[in-house]
Short mmCIF file of C-alpha atoms and ligand atoms in Angstrom, two decimals:
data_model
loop_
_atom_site.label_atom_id
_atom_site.label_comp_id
_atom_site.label_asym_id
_atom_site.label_seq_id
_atom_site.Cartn_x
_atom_site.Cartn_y
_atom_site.Cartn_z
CA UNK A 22 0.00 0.00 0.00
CA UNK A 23 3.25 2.13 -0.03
CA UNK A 24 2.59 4.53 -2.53
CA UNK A 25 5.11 4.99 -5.37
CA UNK A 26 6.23 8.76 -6.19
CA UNK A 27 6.95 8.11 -10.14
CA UNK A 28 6.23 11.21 -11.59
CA UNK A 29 3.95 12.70 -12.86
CA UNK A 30 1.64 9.95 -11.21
CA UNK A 31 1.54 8.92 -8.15
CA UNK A 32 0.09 5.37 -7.38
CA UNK A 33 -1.59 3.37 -4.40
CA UNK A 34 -2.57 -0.28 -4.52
CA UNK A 35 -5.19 -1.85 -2.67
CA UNK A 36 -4.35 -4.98 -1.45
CA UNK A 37 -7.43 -7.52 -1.94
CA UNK A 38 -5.87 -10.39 -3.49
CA UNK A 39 -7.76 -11.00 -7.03
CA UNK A 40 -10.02 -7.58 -6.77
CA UNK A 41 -6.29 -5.67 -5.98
CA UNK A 42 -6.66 -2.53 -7.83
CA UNK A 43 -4.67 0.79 -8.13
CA UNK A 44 -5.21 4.34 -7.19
CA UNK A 45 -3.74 6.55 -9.87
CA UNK A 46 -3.30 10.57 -8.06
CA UNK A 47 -2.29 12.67 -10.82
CA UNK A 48 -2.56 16.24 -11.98
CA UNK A 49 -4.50 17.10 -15.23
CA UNK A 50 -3.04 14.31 -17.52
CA UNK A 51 -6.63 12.50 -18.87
CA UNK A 52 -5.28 12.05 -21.91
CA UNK A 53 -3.24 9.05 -19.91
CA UNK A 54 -6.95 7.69 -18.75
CA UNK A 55 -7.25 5.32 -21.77
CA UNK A 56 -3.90 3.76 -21.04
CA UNK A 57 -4.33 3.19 -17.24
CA UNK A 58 -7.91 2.23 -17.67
CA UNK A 59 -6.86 -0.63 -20.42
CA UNK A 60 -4.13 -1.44 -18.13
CA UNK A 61 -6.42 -1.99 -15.42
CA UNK A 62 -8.75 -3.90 -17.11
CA UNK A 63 -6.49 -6.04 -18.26
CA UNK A 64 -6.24 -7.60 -14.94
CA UNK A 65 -9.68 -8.70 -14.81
CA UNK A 66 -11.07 -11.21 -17.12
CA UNK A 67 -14.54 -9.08 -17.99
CA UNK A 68 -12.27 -6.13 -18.46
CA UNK A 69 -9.88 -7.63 -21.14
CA UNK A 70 -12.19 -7.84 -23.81
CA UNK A 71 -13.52 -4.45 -23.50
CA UNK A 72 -14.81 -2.75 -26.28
CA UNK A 73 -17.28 -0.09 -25.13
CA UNK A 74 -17.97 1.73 -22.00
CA UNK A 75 -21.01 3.83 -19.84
CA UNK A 76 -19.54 6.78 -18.76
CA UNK A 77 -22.04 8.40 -16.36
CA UNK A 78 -21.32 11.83 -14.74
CA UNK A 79 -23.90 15.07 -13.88
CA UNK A 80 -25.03 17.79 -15.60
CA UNK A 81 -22.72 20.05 -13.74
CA UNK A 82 -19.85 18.38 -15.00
CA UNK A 83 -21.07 17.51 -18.50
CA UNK A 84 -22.02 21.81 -18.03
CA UNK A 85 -18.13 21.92 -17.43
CA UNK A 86 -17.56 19.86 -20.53
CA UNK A 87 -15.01 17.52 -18.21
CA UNK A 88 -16.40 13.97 -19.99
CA UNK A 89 -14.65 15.55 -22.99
CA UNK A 90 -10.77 14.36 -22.41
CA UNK A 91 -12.00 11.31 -20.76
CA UNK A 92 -13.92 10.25 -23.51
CA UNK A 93 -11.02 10.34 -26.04
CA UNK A 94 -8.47 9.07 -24.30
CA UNK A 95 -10.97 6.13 -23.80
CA UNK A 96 -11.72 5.94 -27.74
CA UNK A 97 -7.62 6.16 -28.40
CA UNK A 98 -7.15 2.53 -26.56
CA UNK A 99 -10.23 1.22 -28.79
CA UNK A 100 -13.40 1.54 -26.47
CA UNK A 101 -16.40 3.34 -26.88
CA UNK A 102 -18.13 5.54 -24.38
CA UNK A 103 -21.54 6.27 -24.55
CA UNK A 104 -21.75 9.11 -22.34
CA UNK A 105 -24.93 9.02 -19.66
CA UNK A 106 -25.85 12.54 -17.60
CA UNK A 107 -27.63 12.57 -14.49
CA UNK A 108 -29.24 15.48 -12.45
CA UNK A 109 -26.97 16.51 -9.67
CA UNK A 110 -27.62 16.01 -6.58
CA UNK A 111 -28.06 13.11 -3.21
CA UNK A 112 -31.87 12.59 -5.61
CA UNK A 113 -29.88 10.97 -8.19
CA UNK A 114 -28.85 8.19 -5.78
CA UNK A 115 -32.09 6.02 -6.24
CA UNK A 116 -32.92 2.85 -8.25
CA UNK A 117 -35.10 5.07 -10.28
CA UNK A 118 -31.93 6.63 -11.50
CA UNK A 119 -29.93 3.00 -11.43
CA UNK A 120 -32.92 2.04 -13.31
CA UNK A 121 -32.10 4.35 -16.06
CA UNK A 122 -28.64 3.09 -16.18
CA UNK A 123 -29.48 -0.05 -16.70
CA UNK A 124 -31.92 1.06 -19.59
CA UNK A 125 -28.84 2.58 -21.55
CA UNK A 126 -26.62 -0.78 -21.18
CA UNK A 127 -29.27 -2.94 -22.27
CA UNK A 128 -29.89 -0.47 -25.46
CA UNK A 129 -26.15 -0.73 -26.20
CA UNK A 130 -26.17 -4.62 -25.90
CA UNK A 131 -24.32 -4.42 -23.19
CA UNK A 132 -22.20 -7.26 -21.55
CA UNK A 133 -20.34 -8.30 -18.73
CA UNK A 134 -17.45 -7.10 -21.10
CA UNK A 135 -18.30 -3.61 -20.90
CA UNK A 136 -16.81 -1.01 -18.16
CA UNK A 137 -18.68 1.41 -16.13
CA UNK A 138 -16.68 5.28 -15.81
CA UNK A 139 -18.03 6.85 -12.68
CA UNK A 140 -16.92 10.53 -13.62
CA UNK A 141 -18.20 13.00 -10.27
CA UNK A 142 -18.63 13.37 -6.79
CA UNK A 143 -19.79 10.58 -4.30
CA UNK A 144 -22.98 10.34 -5.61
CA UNK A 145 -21.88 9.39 -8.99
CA UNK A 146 -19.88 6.82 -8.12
CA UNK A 147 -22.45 5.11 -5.18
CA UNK A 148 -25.31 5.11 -8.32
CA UNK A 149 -22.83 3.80 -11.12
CA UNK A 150 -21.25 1.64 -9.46
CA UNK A 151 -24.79 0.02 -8.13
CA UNK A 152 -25.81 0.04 -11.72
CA UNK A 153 -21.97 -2.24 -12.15
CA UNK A 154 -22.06 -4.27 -9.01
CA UNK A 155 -25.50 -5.52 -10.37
CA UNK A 156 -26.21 -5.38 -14.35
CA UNK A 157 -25.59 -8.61 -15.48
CA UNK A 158 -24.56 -9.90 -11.83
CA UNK A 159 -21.13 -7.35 -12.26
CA UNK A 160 -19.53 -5.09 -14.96
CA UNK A 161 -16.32 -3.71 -14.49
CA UNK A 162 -15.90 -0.19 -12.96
CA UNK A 163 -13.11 2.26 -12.46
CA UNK A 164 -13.63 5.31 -10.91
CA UNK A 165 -13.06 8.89 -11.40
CA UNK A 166 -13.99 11.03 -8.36
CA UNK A 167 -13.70 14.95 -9.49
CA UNK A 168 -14.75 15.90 -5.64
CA UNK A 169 -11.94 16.01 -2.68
CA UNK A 170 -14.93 13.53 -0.83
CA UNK A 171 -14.98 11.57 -3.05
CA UNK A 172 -11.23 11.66 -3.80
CA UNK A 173 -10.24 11.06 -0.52
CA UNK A 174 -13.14 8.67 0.56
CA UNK A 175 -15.82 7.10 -1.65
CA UNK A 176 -14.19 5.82 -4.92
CA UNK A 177 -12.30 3.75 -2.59
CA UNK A 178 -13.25 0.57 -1.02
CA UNK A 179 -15.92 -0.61 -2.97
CA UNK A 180 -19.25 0.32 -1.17
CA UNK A 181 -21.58 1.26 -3.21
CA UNK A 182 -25.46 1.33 -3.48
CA UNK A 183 -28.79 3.93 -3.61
CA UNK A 184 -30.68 5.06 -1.24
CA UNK A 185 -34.61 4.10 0.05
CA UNK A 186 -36.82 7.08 -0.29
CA UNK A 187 -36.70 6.37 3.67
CA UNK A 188 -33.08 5.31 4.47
CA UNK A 189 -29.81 6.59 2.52
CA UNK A 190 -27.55 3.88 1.36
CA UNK A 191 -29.90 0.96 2.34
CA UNK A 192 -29.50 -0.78 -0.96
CA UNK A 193 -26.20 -1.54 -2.21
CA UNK A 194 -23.19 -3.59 -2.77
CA UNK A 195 -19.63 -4.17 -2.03
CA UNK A 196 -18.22 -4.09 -5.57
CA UNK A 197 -14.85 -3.51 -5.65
CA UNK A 198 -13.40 -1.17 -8.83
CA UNK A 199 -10.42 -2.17 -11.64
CA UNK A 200 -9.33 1.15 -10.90
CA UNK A 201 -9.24 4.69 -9.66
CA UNK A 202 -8.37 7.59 -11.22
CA UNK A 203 -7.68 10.90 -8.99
CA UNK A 204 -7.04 13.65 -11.29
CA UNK A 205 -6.30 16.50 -9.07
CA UNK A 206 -6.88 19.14 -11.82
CA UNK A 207 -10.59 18.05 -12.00
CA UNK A 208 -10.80 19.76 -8.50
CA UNK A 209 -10.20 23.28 -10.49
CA UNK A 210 -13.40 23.98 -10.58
CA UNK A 211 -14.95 22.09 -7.69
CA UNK A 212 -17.23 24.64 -4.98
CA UNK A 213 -15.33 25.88 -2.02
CA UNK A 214 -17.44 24.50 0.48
CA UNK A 215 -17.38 21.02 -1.36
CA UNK A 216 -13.31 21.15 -1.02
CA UNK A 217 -13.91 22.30 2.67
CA UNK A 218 -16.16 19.15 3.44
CA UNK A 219 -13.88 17.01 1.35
CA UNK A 220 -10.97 18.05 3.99
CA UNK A 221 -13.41 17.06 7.10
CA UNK A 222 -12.71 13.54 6.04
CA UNK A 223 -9.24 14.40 5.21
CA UNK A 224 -8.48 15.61 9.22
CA UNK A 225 -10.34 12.62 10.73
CA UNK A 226 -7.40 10.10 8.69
CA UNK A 227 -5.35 11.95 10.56
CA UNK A 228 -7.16 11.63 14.32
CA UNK A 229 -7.82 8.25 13.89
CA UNK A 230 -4.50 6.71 11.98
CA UNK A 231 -1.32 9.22 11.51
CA UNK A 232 -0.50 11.92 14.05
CA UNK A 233 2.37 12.95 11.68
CA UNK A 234 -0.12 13.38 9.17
CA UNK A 235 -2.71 15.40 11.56
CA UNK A 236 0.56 18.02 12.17
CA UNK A 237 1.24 18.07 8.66
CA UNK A 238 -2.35 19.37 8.07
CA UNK A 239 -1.95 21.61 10.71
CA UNK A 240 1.30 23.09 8.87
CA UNK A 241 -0.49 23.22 5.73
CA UNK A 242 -3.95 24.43 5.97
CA UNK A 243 -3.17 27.93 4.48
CA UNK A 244 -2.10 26.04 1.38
CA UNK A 245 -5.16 23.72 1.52
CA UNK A 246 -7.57 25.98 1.42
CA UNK A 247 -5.83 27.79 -1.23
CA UNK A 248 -5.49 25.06 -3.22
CA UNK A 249 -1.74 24.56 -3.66
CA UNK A 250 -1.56 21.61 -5.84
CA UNK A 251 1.47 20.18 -3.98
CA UNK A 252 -0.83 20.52 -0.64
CA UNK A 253 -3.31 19.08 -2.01
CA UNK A 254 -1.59 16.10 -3.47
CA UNK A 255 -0.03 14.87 -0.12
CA UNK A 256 -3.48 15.54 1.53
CA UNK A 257 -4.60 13.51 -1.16
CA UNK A 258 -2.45 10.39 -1.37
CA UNK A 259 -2.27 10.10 2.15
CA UNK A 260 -5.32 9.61 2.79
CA UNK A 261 -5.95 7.08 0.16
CA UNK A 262 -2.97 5.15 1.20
CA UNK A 263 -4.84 5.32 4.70
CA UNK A 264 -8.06 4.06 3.69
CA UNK A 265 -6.19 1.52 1.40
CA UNK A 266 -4.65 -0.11 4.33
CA UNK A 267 -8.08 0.07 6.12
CA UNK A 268 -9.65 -1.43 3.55
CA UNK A 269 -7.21 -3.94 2.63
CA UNK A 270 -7.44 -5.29 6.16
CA UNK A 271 -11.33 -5.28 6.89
CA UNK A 272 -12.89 -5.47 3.02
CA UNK A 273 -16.64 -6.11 3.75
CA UNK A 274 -16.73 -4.16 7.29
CA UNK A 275 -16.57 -7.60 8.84
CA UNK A 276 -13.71 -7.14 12.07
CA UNK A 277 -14.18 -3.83 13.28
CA UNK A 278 -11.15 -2.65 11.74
CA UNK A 279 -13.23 -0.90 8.72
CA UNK A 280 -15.38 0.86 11.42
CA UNK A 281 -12.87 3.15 12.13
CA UNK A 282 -13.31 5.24 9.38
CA UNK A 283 -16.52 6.24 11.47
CA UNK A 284 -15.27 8.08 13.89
CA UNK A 285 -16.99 12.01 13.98
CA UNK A 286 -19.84 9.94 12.26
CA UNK A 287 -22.47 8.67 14.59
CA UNK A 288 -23.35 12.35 15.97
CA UNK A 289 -22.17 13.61 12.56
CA UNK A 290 -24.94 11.51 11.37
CA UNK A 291 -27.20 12.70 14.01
CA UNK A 292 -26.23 16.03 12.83
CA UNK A 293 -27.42 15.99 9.43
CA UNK A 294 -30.38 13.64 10.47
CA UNK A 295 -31.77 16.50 12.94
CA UNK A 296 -30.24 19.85 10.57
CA UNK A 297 -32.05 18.49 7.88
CA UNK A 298 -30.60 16.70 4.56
CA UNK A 299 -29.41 19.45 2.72
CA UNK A 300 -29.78 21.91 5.21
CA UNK A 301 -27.25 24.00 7.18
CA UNK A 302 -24.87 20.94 7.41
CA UNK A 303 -23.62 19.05 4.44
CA UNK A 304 -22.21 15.91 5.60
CA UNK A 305 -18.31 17.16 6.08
CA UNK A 306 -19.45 20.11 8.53
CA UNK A 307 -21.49 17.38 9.73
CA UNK A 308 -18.58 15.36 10.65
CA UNK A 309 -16.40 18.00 11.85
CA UNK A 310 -18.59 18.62 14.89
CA UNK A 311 -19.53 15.27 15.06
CA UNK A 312 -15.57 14.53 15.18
CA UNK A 313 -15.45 17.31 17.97
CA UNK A 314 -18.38 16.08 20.22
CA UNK A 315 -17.00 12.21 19.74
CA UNK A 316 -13.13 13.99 21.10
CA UNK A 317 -15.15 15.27 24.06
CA UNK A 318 -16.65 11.66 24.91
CA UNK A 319 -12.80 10.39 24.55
CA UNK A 320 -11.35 13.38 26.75
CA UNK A 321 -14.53 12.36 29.48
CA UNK A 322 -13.62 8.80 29.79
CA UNK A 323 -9.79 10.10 30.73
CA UNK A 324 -8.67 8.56 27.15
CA UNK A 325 -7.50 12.53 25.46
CA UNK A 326 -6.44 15.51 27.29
CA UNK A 327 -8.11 18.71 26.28
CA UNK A 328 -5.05 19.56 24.23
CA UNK A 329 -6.05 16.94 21.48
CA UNK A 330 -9.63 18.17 21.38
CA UNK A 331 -7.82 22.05 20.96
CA UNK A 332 -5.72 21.39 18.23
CA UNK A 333 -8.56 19.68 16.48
CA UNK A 334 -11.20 22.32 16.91
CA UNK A 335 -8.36 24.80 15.92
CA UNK A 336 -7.36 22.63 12.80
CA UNK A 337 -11.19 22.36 11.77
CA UNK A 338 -11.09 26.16 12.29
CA UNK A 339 -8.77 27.29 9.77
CA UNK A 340 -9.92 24.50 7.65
CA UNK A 341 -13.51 26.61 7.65
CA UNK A 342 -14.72 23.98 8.84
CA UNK A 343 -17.23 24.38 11.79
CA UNK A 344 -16.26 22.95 15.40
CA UNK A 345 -20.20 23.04 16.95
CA UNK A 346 -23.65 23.41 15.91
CA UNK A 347 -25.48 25.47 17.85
CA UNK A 348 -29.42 25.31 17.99
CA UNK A 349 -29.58 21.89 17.20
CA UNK A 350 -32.19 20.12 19.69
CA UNK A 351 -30.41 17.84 22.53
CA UNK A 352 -33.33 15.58 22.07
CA UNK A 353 -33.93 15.34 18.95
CA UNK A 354 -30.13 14.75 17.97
CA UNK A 355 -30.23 12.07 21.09
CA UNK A 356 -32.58 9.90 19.57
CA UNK A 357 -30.88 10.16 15.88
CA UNK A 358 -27.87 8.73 17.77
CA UNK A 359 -29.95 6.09 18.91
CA UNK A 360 -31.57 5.42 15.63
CA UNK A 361 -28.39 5.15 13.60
CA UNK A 362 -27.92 1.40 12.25
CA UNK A 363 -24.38 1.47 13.81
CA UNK A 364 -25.78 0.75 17.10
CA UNK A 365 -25.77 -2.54 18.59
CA UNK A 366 -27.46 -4.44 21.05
CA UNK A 367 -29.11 -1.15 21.67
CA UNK A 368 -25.60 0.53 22.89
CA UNK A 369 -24.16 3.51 20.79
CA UNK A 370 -21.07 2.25 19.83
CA UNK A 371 -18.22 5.28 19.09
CA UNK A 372 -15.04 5.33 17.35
CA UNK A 373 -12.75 7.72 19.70
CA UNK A 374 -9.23 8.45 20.20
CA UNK A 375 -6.89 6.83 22.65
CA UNK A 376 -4.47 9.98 21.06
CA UNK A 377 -4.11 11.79 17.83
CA UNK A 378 -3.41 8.55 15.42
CA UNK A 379 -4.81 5.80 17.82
CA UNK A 380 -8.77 4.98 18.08
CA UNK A 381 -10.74 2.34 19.50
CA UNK A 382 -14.64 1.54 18.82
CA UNK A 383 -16.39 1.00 22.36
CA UNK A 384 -19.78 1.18 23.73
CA UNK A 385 -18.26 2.57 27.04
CA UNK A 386 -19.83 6.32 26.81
CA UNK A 387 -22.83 6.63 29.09
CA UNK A 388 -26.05 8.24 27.82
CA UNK A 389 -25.05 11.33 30.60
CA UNK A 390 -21.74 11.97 28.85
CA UNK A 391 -23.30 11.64 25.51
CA UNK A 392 -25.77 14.41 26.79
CA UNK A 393 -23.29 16.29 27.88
CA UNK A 394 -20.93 16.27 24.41
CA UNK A 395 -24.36 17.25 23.15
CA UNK A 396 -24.48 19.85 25.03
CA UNK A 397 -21.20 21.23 24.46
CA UNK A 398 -21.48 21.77 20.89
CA UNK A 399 -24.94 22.86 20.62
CA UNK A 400 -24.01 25.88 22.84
CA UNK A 401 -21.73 28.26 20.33
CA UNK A 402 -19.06 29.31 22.65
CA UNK A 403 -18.20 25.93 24.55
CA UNK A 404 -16.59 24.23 21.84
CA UNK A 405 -13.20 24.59 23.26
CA UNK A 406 -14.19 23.78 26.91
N1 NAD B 8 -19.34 4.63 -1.01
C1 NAD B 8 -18.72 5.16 0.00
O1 NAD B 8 -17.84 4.54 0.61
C2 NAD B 8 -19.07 6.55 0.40
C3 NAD B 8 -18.27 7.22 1.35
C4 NAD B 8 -18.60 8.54 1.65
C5 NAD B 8 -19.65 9.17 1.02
N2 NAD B 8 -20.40 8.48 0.11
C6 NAD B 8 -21.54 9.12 -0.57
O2 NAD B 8 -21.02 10.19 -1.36
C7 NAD B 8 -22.05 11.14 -1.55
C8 NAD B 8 -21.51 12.53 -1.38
O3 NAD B 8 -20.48 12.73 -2.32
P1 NAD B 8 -19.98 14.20 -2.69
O4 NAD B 8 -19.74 14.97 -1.47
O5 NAD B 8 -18.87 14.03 -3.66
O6 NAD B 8 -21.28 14.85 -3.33
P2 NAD B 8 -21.81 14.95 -4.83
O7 NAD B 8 -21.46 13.77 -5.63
O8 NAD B 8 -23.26 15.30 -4.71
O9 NAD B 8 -21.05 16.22 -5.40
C9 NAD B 8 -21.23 17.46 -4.81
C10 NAD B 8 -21.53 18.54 -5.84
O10 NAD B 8 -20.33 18.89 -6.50
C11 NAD B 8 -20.52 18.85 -7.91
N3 NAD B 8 -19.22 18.51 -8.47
C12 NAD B 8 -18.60 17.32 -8.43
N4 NAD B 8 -17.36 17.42 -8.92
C13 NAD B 8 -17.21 18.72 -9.30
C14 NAD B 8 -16.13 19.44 -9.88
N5 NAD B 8 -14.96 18.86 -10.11
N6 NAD B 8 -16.33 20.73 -10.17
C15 NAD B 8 -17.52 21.34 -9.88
N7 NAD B 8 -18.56 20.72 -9.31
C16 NAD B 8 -18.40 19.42 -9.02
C17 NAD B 8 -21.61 17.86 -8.13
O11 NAD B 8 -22.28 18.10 -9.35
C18 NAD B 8 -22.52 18.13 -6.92
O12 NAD B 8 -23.35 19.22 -7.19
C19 NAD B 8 -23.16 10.79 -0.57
O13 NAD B 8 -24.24 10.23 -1.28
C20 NAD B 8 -22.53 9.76 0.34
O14 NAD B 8 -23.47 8.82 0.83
C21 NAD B 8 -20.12 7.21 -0.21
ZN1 ZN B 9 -18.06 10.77 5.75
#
């Protein structure tokens, strides 16, 4: 998982025996797509006879005209994308939508020969790679995430799925890529509060695996937020090397070790739940107070001193990231916690830090102290308490 600096690509390999694949970070090169996405299918035995493709992306992208390189590069190794546009947006993430998808391969005859492109953000890549992990019992996929979230998070690891007009992400898959492509230069034009949530996830690889890495971040958040490209690329490979290793040792969320990459999310969750989908939290402010409150419950059972919960509220803070959410209902946000599918045995069960790089998932916080994290970042001035 040790990622290899040959320039001007950068590359990360998930270890999962026969579904190994490779993470490709690079900076504005798609007309290399073609070559890596050949080479990648040329692992697989459904990829090596690939002749055409489904390249799905959004209409703000398509807007952007970013298919454009991706689709010839694809047509200079000899396959054939039919390009598919969805509405952007968490809507899009339905089997209404996956429906769709699989209307458009069965009018192009396709096969289990023929890949799926997920070109976008999270949602993208959950909805086409449903529409692979299923059509014809599996297509081949590679990914193309064009948002720091989904850069840094969702094209890898294989989970994908839609949601249930009642509960997001209930139906779904683990369907493990050929591939990943991380083209840093698609992030150009990506929404400043989209790069700011994509960082949330960025800081809690930090809390819950590297400490070197957390200080890094801490070093380098002027140049984050600026978008240095250099920045941006450590930020990035990092954290995919991270959730490599993660992934390569708990694949189907089966050992606990995969849970980690919850931590800040079951009262991030709660959060969001309570705020309101698309409300005034999208799900990386979400997760940055969520990561906050969850530090608190660590520093109350003795396990953190304050210091660690500082330097993260202060990181989150010149991330522009927010470090409370005040307003939000104590109650309400209680029973979300109790309602999210992560509990067990009717315990909340938390991911929190033993120290900045070290975390544990335990049922040990008592519903008092969860009140009381509550408390602390619903009330706008605590948050550094
Ligand atoms: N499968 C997983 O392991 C996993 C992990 C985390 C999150 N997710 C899912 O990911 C989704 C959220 O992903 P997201 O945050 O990327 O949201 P998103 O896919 O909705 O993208 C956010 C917005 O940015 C736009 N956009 C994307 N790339 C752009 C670019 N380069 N330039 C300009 N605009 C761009 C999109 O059109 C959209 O409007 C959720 O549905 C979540 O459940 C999945
Ligand atoms: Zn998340």
């Amino acid at each position: 998982m040790e990622a290899t600096a040959t320039e001007p690509e950068c590359r990360v390999k998930v270890e999962l025996g026969p579904r190994s694949y490779e993470i490709v970070v690079t900076r504005a090169r798609s007309e290399l797509f073609g070559a890596f996405a050949r080479a990648a299918l040329a692992r697989t035995w459904s990829g090596s006879a690939c002749t055409q493709a489904l390249l799905v992306t959004d209409q703000h992208l398509a807007k952007l005209s970013l298919p454009e390189p991706f689709e010839r590069s694809l047509r200079s190794v000899g396959i054939d994308p039919a390009l598919v546009v969805v509405a952007p947006g968490e809507a899009a993430k339905s089997l209404l939508q996956a429906s769709r998808l699989f209307d458009e391969l069965v009018a192009r005859n396709a096969d289990r020969h023929t890949l799926v492109v997920a070109l976008g953000g999270g949602v993208i890549g959950d909805l086409a790679g449903f529409a692979a992990a299923t059509f014809a019992r599996g297509l081949p996929l590679i990914m193309v995430p064009t948002t720091l979230l989904a850069q840094v998070d969702s094209s890898v690891g294989g989970k994908v799925g839609v949601n249930h007009p009642r509960v997001k992400n209930l139906i779904g898959a683990f369907h493990q890529p050929a591939g990943v492509w991380i083209d840093l230069g698609t992030l150009d034009s990506l929404p400043d509060r989209e790069l700011r949530c994509g960082l949330a996830e960025v800081v809690k690889y930090g809390v819950i695996l590297d400490s070197t890495f957390f200080a890094t971040l801490e070093r380098s958040s002027g140049d984050l937020l600026a978008r240095d490209k250099a920045a941006l690329e450590r930020a990035v490979l990092r954290s995919v090397e991270l959730k490599a290793q993660v992934v390569g040792q708990d694949e189907r969320e089966e050992t606990g070790r995969r849970a980690i990459l919850n931590f800040g999310h079951t009262i991030g969750h709660a959060i969001e739940a309570v705020a309101g989908y698309g409300g005034a939290f999208e799900h990386g402010e979400a997760v940055a107070v969520g990561m906050v409150a969850e530090s608190h419950l660590a520093q109350r059972l003795g396990w953190i001193e304050t210091e660690v919960v500082d330097r993260l509220v202060r990181l989150l803070e010149r991330l522009g990231l927010p470090s409370n959410a005040p307003g939000l209902d104590h109650g309400e946000l209680l029973a979300a916690i109790h309602r999210d599918k992560k509990n067990q045995r009717g315990r909340v069960r938390f991911v929190l830090p033993h120290s900045l790089g070290s975390v544990e998932l335990t049922d040990l916080p008592q519903e008092q102290d969860i009140r009381a994290v509550l408390s602390i970042v619903t009330t706008t001035s605590a948050s550094r308490s």
